[in-house]
Structure formats: structure tokens, C-alpha cells
Short mmCIF file of C-alpha atoms in Angstrom, two decimals:
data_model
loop_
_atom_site.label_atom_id
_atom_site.label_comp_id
_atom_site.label_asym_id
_atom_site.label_seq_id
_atom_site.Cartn_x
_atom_site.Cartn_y
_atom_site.Cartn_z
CA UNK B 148 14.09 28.28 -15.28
CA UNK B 149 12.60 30.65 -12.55
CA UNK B 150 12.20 28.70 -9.12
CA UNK B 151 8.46 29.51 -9.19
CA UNK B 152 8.35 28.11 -12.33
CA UNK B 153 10.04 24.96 -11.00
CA UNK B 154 8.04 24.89 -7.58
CA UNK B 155 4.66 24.60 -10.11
CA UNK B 156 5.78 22.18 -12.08
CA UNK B 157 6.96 19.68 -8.94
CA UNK B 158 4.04 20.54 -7.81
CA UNK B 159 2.16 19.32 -10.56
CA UNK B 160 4.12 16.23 -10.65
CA UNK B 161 3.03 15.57 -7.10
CA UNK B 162 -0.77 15.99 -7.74
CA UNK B 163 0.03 13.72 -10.61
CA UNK B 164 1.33 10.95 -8.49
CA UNK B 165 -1.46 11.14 -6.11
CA UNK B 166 -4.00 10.73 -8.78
CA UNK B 167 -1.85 7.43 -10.26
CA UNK B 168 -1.73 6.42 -6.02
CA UNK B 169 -5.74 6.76 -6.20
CA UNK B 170 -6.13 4.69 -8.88
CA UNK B 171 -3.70 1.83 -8.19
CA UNK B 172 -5.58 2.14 -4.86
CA UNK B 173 -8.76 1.04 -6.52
CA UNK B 174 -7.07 -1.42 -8.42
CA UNK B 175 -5.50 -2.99 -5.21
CA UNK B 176 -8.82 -3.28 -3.96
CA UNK B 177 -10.85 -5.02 -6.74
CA UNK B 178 -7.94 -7.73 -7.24
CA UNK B 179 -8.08 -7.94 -3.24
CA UNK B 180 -12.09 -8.43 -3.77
CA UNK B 181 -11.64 -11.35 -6.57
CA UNK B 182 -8.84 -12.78 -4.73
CA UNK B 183 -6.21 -12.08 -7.40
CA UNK B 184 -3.51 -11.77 -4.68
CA UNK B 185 -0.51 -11.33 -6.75
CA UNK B 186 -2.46 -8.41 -9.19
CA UNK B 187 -3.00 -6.75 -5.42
CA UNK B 188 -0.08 -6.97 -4.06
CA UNK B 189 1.62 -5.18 -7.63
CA UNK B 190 -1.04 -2.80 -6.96
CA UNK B 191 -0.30 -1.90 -3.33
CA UNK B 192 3.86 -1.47 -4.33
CA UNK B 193 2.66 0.95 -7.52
CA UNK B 194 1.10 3.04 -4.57
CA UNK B 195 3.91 3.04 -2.23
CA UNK B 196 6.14 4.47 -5.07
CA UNK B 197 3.77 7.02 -6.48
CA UNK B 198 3.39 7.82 -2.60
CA UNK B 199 7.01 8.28 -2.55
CA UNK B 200 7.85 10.11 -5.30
CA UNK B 201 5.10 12.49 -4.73
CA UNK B 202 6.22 13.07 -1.31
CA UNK B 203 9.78 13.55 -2.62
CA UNK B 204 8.62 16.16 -4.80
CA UNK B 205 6.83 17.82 -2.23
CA UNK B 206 9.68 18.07 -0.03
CA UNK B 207 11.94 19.46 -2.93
CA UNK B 208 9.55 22.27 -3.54
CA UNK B 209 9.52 22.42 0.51
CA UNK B 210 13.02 23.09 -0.06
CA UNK B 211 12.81 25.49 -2.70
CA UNK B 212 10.30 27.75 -1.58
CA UNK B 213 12.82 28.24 1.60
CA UNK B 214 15.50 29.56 -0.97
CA UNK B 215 13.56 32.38 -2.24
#
């Protein structure tokens, strides 16, 4: 696979991730607003890893883009 190729496509997988982080976001929020503690707190932690991984792959295309 060509690195540009593979830059894209972890780039794609980050935008991915941020749009799951949005939505768990949201979710957090309306169990937060009816209370539902534990639902928000599941919520929150699915947003710190799709934070995570989409920072990883950032940094790995980062990395990548250097190489060329």
C-alpha cells in the first residue's frame, strides 16, 4: 500500500472516531439530563476511547507524512 494511501485511510479512521466521540457526547448528556448516571458515565468512557484512538491515528499519520 502507498503511504498516501495509508495516511487517507488513518485519516478517515480519525474523522470516524470523532463523529462516534460526538455522538456518545450527546448521549452522555441526555442520560446526565434524566439522571441515568451509570448510562452517562459508559457514555463519557466511549468518548475518551474514540478520543484516543483518533488521536492515535492522527499521530501515526503525523508520523508518516514525516517519512515521505
Amino acid at each position: 500500500m502507498d503511504a498516501k494511501d495509508e495516511i487517507a485511510g488513518l485519516r478517515a479512521q480519525a474523522k470516524h472516531f470523532r463523529e462516534l466521540a460526538a455522538i456518545n457526547r450527546k448521549a452522555a448528556r441526555a442520560a446526565k439530563d434524566c439522571k441515568a448516571w451509570v448510562e452517562a458515565i459508559k457514555a463519557q468512557s466511549r468518548v475518551d476511547e474514540y478520543v484516543l484512538a483518533a488521536q492515535q491515528r492522527d499521530r501515526l499519520a503525523r508520523e508518516l507524512r514525516g517519512r515521505i
